[in-house]
């Protein structure tokens, strides 16, 4: 009637971790420490420990000590299913080790000498004799204990009796009610329902579970990546906190007592920021670890069940296994990733008027990673040649590192495509080309060592340059060196329309002060806020501290109409819709005191004026 695996078991293969309770570390038995399953995660614990957990938590709740999943509706421990896999193994080991078992038929509880495989009961000498003589049981399969220990563990499965009619064996599976039943049930309780043989129903259940396992298996790789990313993010946050604290101390040590209150306030802020972000990362990582633990326990448990249980026991376990797997598929925790890739750091504002801006001095804000530090040591004109096997290994390493996804806040290094193509030919399988030499970015640079503007928004950008993660650039720098320290090019990864993007060229804006007429050109990241730009323009143009200012930008609407828009301080340059070469005006509404500005001084010097600078207001 039943099918499934029939593998013999060696005691040496039964690890204690599978047959002992993870809470009390005591071995399971068939008395007060029966192994019972938590249906929410398929972890098993002894009845004794589960009873203590239920009494401690109350309200019908048991929290898994391993994965912290919550089992609801546990009014009493007996409603939790006994784990048939572990139960069979416990019985097997008990008979194997003790070499005896008590008769389950007679009231005297004498030592059993045999077992009826049909009744699933142990028999003493007298009961064995009676079993052979009884008309109803004379055809049953009765084997001695010695022979029983040579049989597969599946032989130790307990009797599969109908829950409604305990005297009758289970013979059918009701497809309508999803339950096992006997012949009497088909007539009385399940009249008109659809029935299947347990073997057929168990096979269908196995196929359904295997499909669910395949679905959750697809989540494993993503969850492992997210978990590792979370742990790495936690380390970065710790480092960011350490670096931020050092910067704050260095800045505030050169200031007077007026800044002490602000210093303490910023330290509290950075601690709060760290605690919030670390808590968020730890919570997300814990979620991934919990789900991975359930996937691992479900897969392991199902594999063991495949080897140890028959079809009826498989059907008894099917609802719990299916419910667990389906809940993980439905709640796919990788679809809504809570991890934020940014860290944070301290940004000093040393050039501001401390008397006015002390309350705004310094910010705890997201920042980029530290660029590759060891460049001076790698400046060279003649890197060594590598053996073919070394070149092959280099190609494998760089190609794997290049597949690293973009993360907002990190740095990507720029290498001239001309040099990188030489390197690719050099590390090719059948290449006889010579070494590409040290990294050479000079084709990308202007006379002033800045990235050529002709590459801006050009379809040729990917042909002119290659962007590499920090680790990949570090490897190439270690192997080949670089022609000059000032040719190292790197750009930050910013968030553009909810996706990461390398900011090859920052915005170049024309900044103008009204009514003074001073103006200059400035390159700024698209992540710079309008408020930060306004503060910088006030300092640069020497606007008095009591003057009221705001920023405007204009756009021509036809031949004679020029529309101006006031910029909101909380938006960044990208969200404000600013474009390259666009003009931004700082409008000053009231001025009371003169001031000498950097821009005015530079202008007067260029015109070779010897008279004193006067305030333009």
Coordinates of C-alpha atoms in Angstrom, one line a residue:
X1 CA 0.0 0.0 0.0
X2 CA 2.8 2.4 0.8
X3 CA 5.9 3.3 -1.3
X4 CA 9.0 5.4 -0.8
X5 CA 12.6 4.9 0.0
X6 CA 13.8 1.9 2.0
X7 CA 17.4 2.7 3.0
X8 CA 19.1 0.9 5.8
X9 CA 20.6 3.1 8.5
X10 CA 23.9 3.0 10.2
X11 CA 24.0 4.4 13.7
X12 CA 27.2 6.2 12.8
X13 CA 25.3 8.2 10.2
X14 CA 22.7 9.5 12.7
X15 CA 24.2 12.7 14.0
X16 CA 23.3 13.9 17.5
X17 CA 22.2 17.2 16.0
X18 CA 19.3 15.5 14.3
X19 CA 18.2 13.4 17.3
X20 CA 18.6 15.9 20.1
X21 CA 16.6 18.9 21.2
X22 CA 18.4 22.1 20.3
X23 CA 17.1 23.7 23.5
X24 CA 17.9 21.2 26.3
X25 CA 20.4 19.2 24.2
X26 CA 18.8 16.0 25.5
X27 CA 18.1 13.2 23.1
X28 CA 14.5 12.6 21.9
X29 CA 12.6 9.7 23.3
X30 CA 9.2 8.2 23.0
X31 CA 8.0 9.4 26.4
X32 CA 8.1 13.0 27.7
X33 CA 10.6 14.1 25.1
X34 CA 8.8 13.2 21.9
X35 CA 10.0 15.2 18.9
X36 CA 7.4 17.6 17.8
X37 CA 7.4 19.9 14.7
X38 CA 6.7 23.6 14.5
X39 CA 4.6 23.9 11.4
X40 CA 5.8 27.5 10.6
X41 CA 9.4 26.6 10.1
X42 CA 9.7 22.7 10.4
X43 CA 12.2 22.9 13.3
X44 CA 11.7 20.1 15.9
X45 CA 12.0 20.3 19.7
X46 CA 11.1 17.9 22.5
X47 CA 7.6 18.1 24.1
X48 CA 9.1 19.1 27.4
X49 CA 10.9 22.2 26.1
X50 CA 7.9 23.2 23.9
X51 CA 5.7 23.0 27.0
X52 CA 8.0 25.4 28.9
X53 CA 8.1 27.8 25.9
X54 CA 4.3 27.8 25.7
X55 CA 3.9 28.4 29.4
X56 CA 6.4 31.2 29.3
X57 CA 5.0 33.1 26.3
X58 CA 1.3 32.2 26.8
X59 CA -1.6 33.3 24.5
X60 CA -1.1 30.1 22.4
X61 CA 2.2 31.4 21.0
X62 CA 5.5 29.5 20.6
X63 CA 8.5 31.3 19.1
X64 CA 11.1 29.1 17.5
X65 CA 14.3 29.3 19.4
X66 CA 16.4 28.9 16.2
X67 CA 14.8 31.1 13.6
X68 CA 12.4 33.2 15.8
X69 CA 9.4 32.4 13.6
X70 CA 6.1 32.5 15.6
X71 CA 3.8 29.5 15.8
X72 CA 0.3 30.7 16.6
X73 CA -2.8 28.8 17.8
X74 CA -0.9 26.4 20.1
X75 CA -3.4 25.9 22.9
X76 CA -1.7 22.8 24.0
X77 CA 1.5 21.0 22.9
X78 CA -0.4 17.9 21.8
X79 CA -1.8 19.7 18.8
X80 CA 1.7 20.0 17.4
X81 CA 2.5 17.0 15.1
X82 CA 5.0 14.4 16.2
X83 CA 7.9 14.3 13.8
X84 CA 7.6 10.9 12.1
X85 CA 11.2 10.9 10.8
X86 CA 12.8 11.5 14.1
X87 CA 10.3 9.3 15.9
X88 CA 11.1 6.3 13.7
X89 CA 14.8 6.9 14.2
X90 CA 14.4 7.2 18.0
X91 CA 12.5 3.9 18.1
X92 CA 15.2 2.3 15.9
X93 CA 18.0 3.4 18.1
X94 CA 16.2 2.5 21.3
X95 CA 15.7 -1.1 20.1
X96 CA 19.2 -1.2 18.6
X97 CA 20.9 0.0 21.8
X98 CA 18.8 -1.5 24.5
X99 CA 18.3 -4.8 22.6
X100 CA 14.8 -5.1 24.1
X101 CA 11.4 -3.6 24.0
X102 CA 8.2 -4.2 26.0
X103 CA 5.2 -6.0 24.6
X104 CA 2.5 -3.6 23.5
X105 CA -0.4 -6.2 23.6
X106 CA -0.4 -7.9 27.0
X107 CA -1.1 -6.1 30.3
X108 CA 2.0 -7.6 31.9
X109 CA 4.3 -5.6 29.6
X110 CA 6.7 -8.5 29.2
X111 CA 9.8 -8.3 27.0
X112 CA 8.9 -8.5 23.4
X113 CA 10.5 -11.1 21.1
X114 CA 8.9 -10.0 17.8
X115 CA 6.9 -7.3 16.0
X116 CA 3.8 -7.5 13.8
X117 CA 4.4 -5.4 10.8
X118 CA 0.7 -5.2 10.0
X119 CA -0.5 -4.2 13.5
X120 CA 2.7 -2.2 14.2
X121 CA 2.9 -3.7 17.7
X122 CA 5.6 -5.6 19.7
X123 CA 4.7 -9.1 20.9
X124 CA 6.0 -11.2 23.8
X125 CA 6.3 -14.9 23.5
X126 CA 2.6 -15.6 24.5
X127 CA 1.2 -12.8 22.4
X128 CA 3.3 -14.0 19.5
X129 CA 1.8 -17.5 19.8
X130 CA -1.7 -16.1 20.1
X131 CA -1.1 -13.8 17.1
X132 CA -0.2 -16.8 15.0
X133 CA -3.2 -18.7 16.1
X134 CA -5.8 -16.0 15.8
X135 CA -7.9 -16.2 12.6
X136 CA -7.7 -12.4 12.0
X137 CA -4.0 -12.1 12.4
X138 CA -2.5 -15.5 11.4
X139 CA -1.6 -14.1 8.0
X140 CA 0.2 -11.0 9.4
X141 CA 3.9 -10.4 8.8
X142 CA 5.6 -11.1 12.1
X143 CA 9.4 -10.9 12.4
X144 CA 11.8 -11.3 15.3
X145 CA 13.6 -8.4 17.0
X146 CA 17.0 -9.7 15.7
X147 CA 15.7 -9.7 12.1
X148 CA 13.9 -6.4 12.7
X149 CA 17.2 -4.6 13.3
X150 CA 18.5 -5.7 10.0
X151 CA 15.5 -4.1 8.2
X152 CA 15.3 -0.5 6.9
X153 CA 14.3 2.2 9.3
X154 CA 11.0 2.5 7.5
X155 CA 10.1 -0.8 9.0
X156 CA 9.7 1.1 12.4
X157 CA 6.9 3.2 11.1
X158 CA 4.0 3.3 13.5
X159 CA 0.5 2.1 12.7
X160 CA -1.5 4.3 10.3
X161 CA -4.9 4.3 11.9
X162 CA -7.9 6.3 11.0
X163 CA -8.3 9.4 13.3
X164 CA -12.1 8.9 13.4
X165 CA -12.0 5.1 13.8
X166 CA -8.8 4.2 15.6
X167 CA -9.4 0.5 15.2
X168 CA -9.2 0.6 11.4
X169 CA -6.2 1.3 9.2
X170 CA -6.1 4.2 6.8
X171 CA -6.9 3.1 3.3
X172 CA -7.9 6.2 1.4
X173 CA -7.1 9.9 0.9
X174 CA -10.1 12.2 0.6
X175 CA -9.1 14.7 -2.1
X176 CA -12.1 16.9 -1.2
X177 CA -11.3 17.2 2.5
X178 CA -7.5 16.7 2.1
X179 CA -7.4 14.1 4.9
X180 CA -6.7 10.4 5.4
X181 CA -9.6 8.1 6.2
X182 CA -10.7 4.4 6.5
X183 CA -13.3 2.5 4.5
X184 CA -16.0 3.4 7.0
X185 CA -15.3 7.1 6.7
X186 CA -15.9 6.9 2.9
X187 CA -19.5 5.9 3.6
X188 CA -20.3 7.8 6.7
X189 CA -18.3 11.1 6.8
X190 CA -17.1 11.6 3.2
X191 CA -20.1 10.5 1.2
X192 CA -19.9 11.8 -2.4
X193 CA -16.3 12.9 -2.1
X194 CA -13.4 12.1 -4.4
X195 CA -10.8 9.5 -3.1
X196 CA -7.3 8.5 -4.0
X197 CA -5.1 5.7 -2.8
X198 CA -2.4 7.0 -0.4
X199 CA 0.3 6.0 -2.8
X200 CA -1.1 8.1 -5.6
X201 CA -1.9 11.1 -3.2
X202 CA 1.6 10.9 -1.8
X203 CA 3.2 11.0 -5.2
X204 CA 1.2 14.0 -6.1
X205 CA 2.2 15.7 -2.8
X206 CA 5.8 14.9 -3.5
X207 CA 5.6 16.6 -6.9
X208 CA 3.9 19.6 -5.4
X209 CA 6.5 20.0 -2.7
X210 CA 9.4 19.6 -5.2
X211 CA 7.9 22.4 -7.3
X212 CA 7.7 24.6 -4.3
X213 CA 11.3 23.7 -3.3
X214 CA 12.4 24.7 -6.8
X215 CA 10.7 28.1 -6.4
X216 CA 12.2 28.9 -3.0
X217 CA 15.5 27.5 -4.2
X218 CA 15.7 30.4 -6.7
X219 CA 15.5 32.8 -3.7
X220 CA 18.6 31.2 -2.0
X221 CA 21.2 32.9 -4.1
X222 CA 19.6 36.3 -3.8
X223 CA 19.1 35.9 0.0
X224 CA 22.7 34.9 0.5
X225 CA 23.9 37.9 -1.5
X226 CA 21.7 40.3 0.4
X227 CA 22.8 38.7 3.7
X228 CA 26.5 39.2 2.8
X229 CA 25.7 42.7 1.6
X230 CA 24.0 43.5 4.9
X231 CA 27.0 42.3 6.9
X232 CA 29.4 44.2 4.7
X233 CA 27.2 47.3 5.0
X234 CA 27.3 47.0 8.8
X235 CA 31.1 47.0 8.7
X236 CA 31.1 50.1 6.4
X237 CA 28.7 51.9 8.8
X238 CA 31.0 51.1 11.7
X239 CA 34.0 52.5 9.7
X240 CA 32.0 55.5 8.6
X241 CA 31.1 56.2 12.3
X242 CA 34.8 56.0 13.3
X243 CA 35.9 58.2 10.4
X244 CA 33.1 60.7 11.0
X245 CA 34.0 61.0 14.7
X246 CA 37.7 61.6 13.8
X247 CA 36.7 64.4 11.3
X248 CA 34.4 66.0 13.8
X249 CA 37.1 66.0 16.5
X250 CA 39.8 67.4 14.1
X251 CA 37.5 70.2 13.0
X252 CA 36.1 71.2 16.4
X253 CA 39.5 71.1 18.2
X254 CA 40.5 74.3 16.2
X255 CA 37.5 76.2 17.3
X256 CA 36.5 78.1 20.4
X257 CA 34.0 77.4 23.1
X258 CA 31.2 78.9 20.9
X259 CA 31.1 75.7 18.9
X260 CA 31.1 73.2 21.8
X261 CA 27.3 72.9 22.0
X262 CA 27.1 72.3 18.2
X263 CA 29.9 69.8 18.4
X264 CA 28.1 67.7 21.0
X265 CA 24.9 68.0 19.1
X266 CA 26.5 66.7 15.9
X267 CA 28.0 63.7 17.8
X268 CA 24.6 62.8 19.1
X269 CA 23.2 63.0 15.5
X270 CA 25.9 60.8 14.0
X271 CA 25.4 58.3 16.7
X272 CA 21.7 58.3 16.1
X273 CA 22.2 58.0 12.4
X274 CA 24.5 55.0 12.9
X275 CA 22.1 53.3 15.3
X276 CA 19.2 53.8 12.9
X277 CA 21.0 52.5 9.8
X278 CA 22.7 49.6 11.7
X279 CA 19.4 48.6 13.2
X280 CA 17.8 48.7 9.7
X281 CA 20.6 46.6 8.2
X282 CA 20.6 44.1 11.1
X283 CA 16.8 43.8 10.8
X284 CA 17.0 43.1 7.1
X285 CA 19.9 40.7 7.5
X286 CA 18.0 38.9 10.3
X287 CA 15.0 38.5 8.0
X288 CA 17.2 37.0 5.2
X289 CA 18.9 34.7 7.7
X290 CA 15.5 33.5 9.1
X291 CA 14.2 32.8 5.6
X292 CA 17.5 31.0 4.6
X293 CA 17.2 28.9 7.8
X294 CA 13.7 27.9 7.0
X295 CA 14.7 27.0 3.4
X296 CA 17.6 24.9 4.7
X297 CA 15.5 23.2 7.4
X298 CA 12.7 22.5 4.9
X299 CA 15.0 21.1 2.3
X300 CA 16.9 19.0 4.8
X301 CA 13.7 17.8 6.5
X302 CA 12.1 16.9 3.2
X303 CA 15.2 15.0 2.0
X304 CA 15.3 13.0 5.3
X305 CA 11.6 12.4 5.0
X306 CA 12.1 11.0 1.5
X307 CA 14.5 8.5 2.9
X308 CA 12.7 7.6 6.1
X309 CA 8.9 7.7 5.8
X310 CA 6.2 5.9 3.9
X311 CA 3.4 7.5 1.8
X312 CA 0.9 7.9 4.6
X313 CA 3.4 9.7 6.8
X314 CA 4.4 11.8 3.8
X315 CA 0.8 12.8 3.5
X316 CA 0.6 13.6 7.2
X317 CA 3.5 16.0 6.8
X318 CA 2.5 17.4 3.4
X319 CA 0.2 20.2 4.7
X320 CA 2.9 21.6 7.1
X321 CA 5.7 21.4 4.5
X322 CA 3.5 22.9 1.7
X323 CA 2.2 25.7 3.9
X324 CA 5.8 26.6 4.9
X325 CA 7.1 26.6 1.4
X326 CA 4.2 28.5 -0.1
X327 CA 4.3 31.2 2.6
X328 CA 7.9 31.8 1.7
X329 CA 7.1 32.1 -2.0
X330 CA 4.1 34.4 -1.4
X331 CA 6.1 36.6 1.0
X332 CA 9.2 36.7 -1.2
X333 CA 11.3 39.0 1.0
X334 CA 13.8 39.7 -1.8
X335 CA 11.2 41.6 -3.8
X336 CA 11.2 44.5 -1.3
X337 CA 14.8 45.0 -0.3
X338 CA 15.0 47.3 2.7
X339 CA 18.8 47.6 2.5
X340 CA 20.1 51.1 1.7
X341 CA 23.6 51.1 0.0
X342 CA 24.6 54.5 1.4
X343 CA 26.9 55.2 4.3
X344 CA 27.4 58.6 5.9
X345 CA 30.1 61.0 6.9
X346 CA 30.7 64.4 8.3
X347 CA 31.0 67.4 6.0
X348 CA 32.8 70.5 7.5
X349 CA 31.9 74.1 6.6
X350 CA 35.0 75.9 7.8
X351 CA 34.7 79.0 5.6
X352 CA 31.3 80.2 6.9
X353 CA 30.6 83.0 9.3
X354 CA 30.6 81.1 12.6
X355 CA 28.7 83.7 14.4
X356 CA 25.7 83.4 12.0
X357 CA 26.0 79.8 10.8
X358 CA 27.1 78.0 14.0
X359 CA 23.7 76.2 14.2
X360 CA 24.2 75.0 10.6
X361 CA 27.8 74.1 10.9
X362 CA 28.6 70.6 9.6
X363 CA 26.2 68.0 8.4
X364 CA 25.7 64.3 8.8
X365 CA 25.1 63.2 5.2
X366 CA 25.5 60.4 2.8
X367 CA 28.9 60.2 1.2
X368 CA 31.0 58.2 -1.2
X369 CA 33.6 55.6 -0.4
X370 CA 37.3 56.5 0.0
X371 CA 39.2 56.4 -3.3
X372 CA 42.0 53.9 -3.8
X373 CA 44.8 55.2 -1.6
X374 CA 48.1 53.7 -2.7
X375 CA 48.8 55.4 -6.0
X376 CA 52.3 56.9 -5.5
X377 CA 53.8 53.5 -4.9
X378 CA 52.4 52.3 -8.2
X379 CA 53.7 55.0 -10.5
X380 CA 56.0 53.1 -13.0
X381 CA 57.1 53.2 -16.6
X382 CA 58.0 49.6 -17.1
X383 CA 55.7 46.9 -15.5
X384 CA 57.0 43.3 -15.7
X385 CA 55.8 40.8 -18.3
X386 CA 53.5 38.0 -17.1
X387 CA 53.4 34.3 -17.9
X388 CA 50.5 33.1 -20.0
X389 CA 48.9 31.3 -17.0
X390 CA 49.2 34.5 -14.9
X391 CA 47.5 36.5 -17.7
X392 CA 44.7 34.0 -17.9
X393 CA 44.2 34.3 -14.1
X394 CA 44.2 38.1 -14.4
X395 CA 41.5 38.0 -17.1
X396 CA 39.3 35.8 -14.9
X397 CA 39.7 38.0 -11.9
X398 CA 39.0 41.3 -13.7
X399 CA 35.9 39.9 -15.5
X400 CA 34.4 38.6 -12.3
X401 CA 35.0 42.0 -10.5
X402 CA 33.5 43.9 -13.4
X403 CA 30.2 42.2 -12.9
X404 CA 29.8 43.8 -9.5
X405 CA 26.5 45.9 -9.6
X406 CA 26.5 49.6 -9.2
X407 CA 26.0 50.8 -5.6
X408 CA 24.9 54.4 -4.8
X409 CA 27.7 56.2 -3.0
X410 CA 30.6 54.0 -4.2
X411 CA 33.5 55.1 -6.5
X412 CA 34.0 53.8 -10.0
X413 CA 37.4 54.3 -11.6
X414 CA 37.9 55.4 -15.2
X415 CA 40.4 53.7 -17.6
X416 CA 41.1 54.8 -21.2
X417 CA 39.5 52.3 -23.5
X418 CA 42.6 52.4 -25.7
X419 CA 44.8 51.0 -22.9
X420 CA 42.1 48.6 -21.7
X421 CA 41.8 47.1 -25.2
X422 CA 45.6 46.6 -25.3
X423 CA 45.3 44.8 -22.0
X424 CA 42.4 42.6 -23.2
X425 CA 44.6 41.5 -26.2
X426 CA 47.5 40.9 -23.9
X427 CA 45.6 38.5 -21.7
X428 CA 43.8 36.8 -24.6
X429 CA 44.2 33.0 -24.8
X430 CA 46.2 32.9 -28.1
X431 CA 47.6 36.4 -27.9
X432 CA 51.3 37.2 -28.7
X433 CA 50.9 40.9 -28.1
X434 CA 53.3 42.6 -25.7
X435 CA 52.5 44.1 -22.3
X436 CA 50.1 47.2 -22.5
X437 CA 52.5 49.0 -20.2
X438 CA 51.3 51.1 -17.2
X439 CA 47.7 52.4 -17.1
X440 CA 47.6 55.5 -19.4
X441 CA 44.6 57.8 -19.1
X442 CA 46.3 60.7 -20.9
X443 CA 44.1 60.3 -24.1
X444 CA 41.1 61.2 -21.9
X445 CA 42.6 64.3 -20.3
X446 CA 42.8 67.9 -21.3
X447 CA 46.0 70.0 -21.0
X448 CA 44.8 70.9 -17.4
X449 CA 44.5 67.3 -16.4
X450 CA 40.6 67.3 -16.4
X451 CA 38.3 64.9 -18.2
X452 CA 37.7 66.1 -21.8
X453 CA 34.4 67.8 -22.1
X454 CA 33.8 66.4 -25.5
X455 CA 32.9 63.1 -23.9
X456 CA 29.9 64.6 -22.1
X457 CA 26.7 62.7 -23.0
X458 CA 28.5 61.3 -26.1
X459 CA 27.5 58.0 -27.6
X460 CA 31.2 57.4 -27.9
X461 CA 31.6 57.5 -24.1
X462 CA 31.6 53.7 -23.8
X463 CA 34.2 53.5 -26.7
X464 CA 36.5 56.1 -25.1
X465 CA 36.6 54.8 -21.5
X466 CA 35.9 51.8 -19.3
X467 CA 34.6 52.1 -15.7
X468 CA 35.9 49.7 -13.1
X469 CA 35.0 48.9 -9.5
X470 CA 37.5 49.9 -6.9
X471 CA 38.8 46.3 -6.4
X472 CA 39.3 45.8 -10.2
X473 CA 41.2 49.0 -10.6
X474 CA 43.3 48.2 -7.6
X475 CA 44.3 44.9 -9.1
X476 CA 45.3 46.5 -12.4
X477 CA 47.2 49.2 -10.5
X478 CA 49.0 46.5 -8.5
X479 CA 50.0 44.5 -11.7
X480 CA 50.8 47.3 -14.2
X481 CA 51.1 50.6 -12.3
X482 CA 50.2 54.0 -13.8
X483 CA 52.1 56.6 -15.8
X484 CA 51.4 59.4 -13.3
X485 CA 49.6 60.0 -10.1
X486 CA 47.5 62.8 -11.4
X487 CA 46.0 60.6 -14.2
X488 CA 43.9 58.6 -11.7
X489 CA 40.3 59.3 -12.6
X490 CA 37.3 58.2 -10.5
X491 CA 33.7 59.2 -10.3
X492 CA 31.0 58.6 -7.7
X493 CA 27.8 56.6 -8.3
X494 CA 24.7 58.7 -7.7
X495 CA 20.9 57.9 -7.7
X496 CA 19.1 59.1 -10.8
X497 CA 15.4 58.3 -11.1
X498 CA 15.7 55.5 -8.4
X499 CA 18.5 53.8 -10.3
X500 CA 22.3 54.0 -9.7
X501 CA 24.3 55.8 -12.4
X502 CA 28.0 56.9 -12.7
X503 CA 28.3 60.6 -12.8
X504 CA 31.0 60.9 -15.4
X505 CA 30.6 64.7 -15.8
X506 CA 29.0 66.8 -13.0
X507 CA 26.8 69.7 -14.0
X508 CA 28.7 72.8 -15.1
X509 CA 26.6 75.8 -14.0
X510 CA 27.0 79.6 -14.6
X511 CA 26.5 81.2 -11.2
X512 CA 25.6 84.9 -11.1
X513 CA 25.0 87.3 -8.3
X514 CA 22.2 90.0 -8.7
X515 CA 22.5 93.0 -8.5
X516 CA 26.3 93.0 -8.3
X517 CA 26.8 91.2 -11.6
X518 CA 29.6 89.0 -10.4
X519 CA 29.6 85.6 -12.0
X520 CA 31.7 82.4 -12.4
X521 CA 31.4 78.8 -13.7
X522 CA 31.3 75.9 -11.2
X523 CA 31.1 72.1 -11.6
X524 CA 28.7 70.5 -9.1
X525 CA 27.3 67.0 -8.5
X526 CA 23.7 66.5 -9.4
X527 CA 23.2 65.4 -5.8
X528 CA 24.1 68.8 -4.4
X529 CA 21.1 70.5 -2.8
X530 CA 19.8 74.0 -3.8
X531 CA 20.3 75.0 -0.1
X532 CA 24.0 73.9 -0.2
X533 CA 24.5 75.8 -3.5
X534 CA 22.9 79.0 -2.0
X535 CA 25.2 78.8 1.1
X536 CA 28.3 78.4 -1.1
X537 CA 27.3 81.3 -3.4
X538 CA 26.7 83.5 -0.4
X539 CA 30.2 82.8 0.9
X540 CA 31.9 83.1 -2.5
X541 CA 30.2 86.3 -3.5
X542 CA 30.7 87.9 0.0
X543 CA 27.0 88.5 0.7
X544 CA 26.6 90.1 4.1
X545 CA 25.2 87.9 6.9
X546 CA 22.0 89.9 7.3
X547 CA 21.1 89.9 3.7
X548 CA 18.1 87.9 2.5
X549 CA 18.8 85.7 -0.6
X550 CA 17.1 83.2 -2.9
X551 CA 18.1 81.4 -6.1
X552 CA 16.4 81.8 -9.5
X553 CA 17.0 80.1 -12.8
X554 CA 15.7 81.1 -16.2
X555 CA 14.6 79.5 -19.4
X556 CA 13.8 81.3 -22.7
X557 CA 10.2 80.8 -23.9
X558 CA 10.2 82.3 -27.4
X559 CA 12.1 85.2 -28.9
X560 CA 11.2 87.9 -26.4
X561 CA 10.0 86.0 -23.3
X562 CA 12.3 84.8 -20.6
X563 CA 10.7 82.8 -17.7
X564 CA 12.4 82.7 -14.3
X565 CA 11.7 80.0 -11.7
X566 CA 12.5 80.1 -8.0
X567 CA 14.5 77.1 -6.8
X568 CA 13.4 75.1 -3.7
X569 CA 16.3 74.6 -1.1
X570 CA 15.4 71.0 -0.3
X571 CA 15.7 69.7 -3.8
X572 CA 19.0 68.6 -5.4
X573 CA 20.2 69.9 -8.7
X574 CA 18.9 66.9 -10.6
X575 CA 15.3 67.1 -9.2
X576 CA 15.3 70.9 -9.7
X577 CA 15.7 70.2 -13.4
X578 CA 18.9 72.1 -13.9
X579 CA 20.9 71.4 -17.1
X580 CA 24.5 71.8 -18.1
X581 CA 25.6 75.4 -18.8
X582 CA 22.4 76.7 -17.2
X583 CA 22.5 80.0 -15.3
X584 CA 21.6 80.2 -11.6
X585 CA 21.2 83.7 -10.1
X586 CA 21.6 84.6 -6.4
X587 CA 19.2 87.5 -5.8
X588 CA 20.1 89.7 -2.8
X589 CA 17.2 91.6 -1.3
X590 CA 18.8 93.8 1.3
X591 CA 22.4 94.8 2.1
X592 CA 23.7 97.0 4.9
X593 CA 27.5 96.6 5.1
X594 CA 30.1 96.5 2.4
X595 CA 32.3 93.5 1.9
X596 CA 35.3 92.5 -0.3
X597 CA 34.6 89.4 -2.3
X598 CA 36.8 86.7 -3.8
X599 CA 35.3 87.1 -7.2
X600 CA 35.5 90.9 -7.2
X601 CA 39.1 90.8 -6.0
X602 CA 40.0 88.4 -8.8
X603 CA 38.2 90.6 -11.4
X604 CA 40.0 93.7 -10.2
X605 CA 43.4 92.0 -10.3
X606 CA 42.8 90.8 -13.8
X607 CA 42.0 94.4 -14.9
X608 CA 45.2 95.6 -13.1
X609 CA 43.3 98.0 -10.9
X610 CA 45.2 99.4 -7.9
X611 CA 42.4 101.1 -6.2
X612 CA 40.7 99.4 -3.2
X613 CA 37.8 97.0 -3.9
X614 CA 34.4 98.4 -3.1
X615 CA 31.3 96.5 -2.2
X616 CA 28.9 96.1 -5.2
X617 CA 25.8 96.7 -3.1

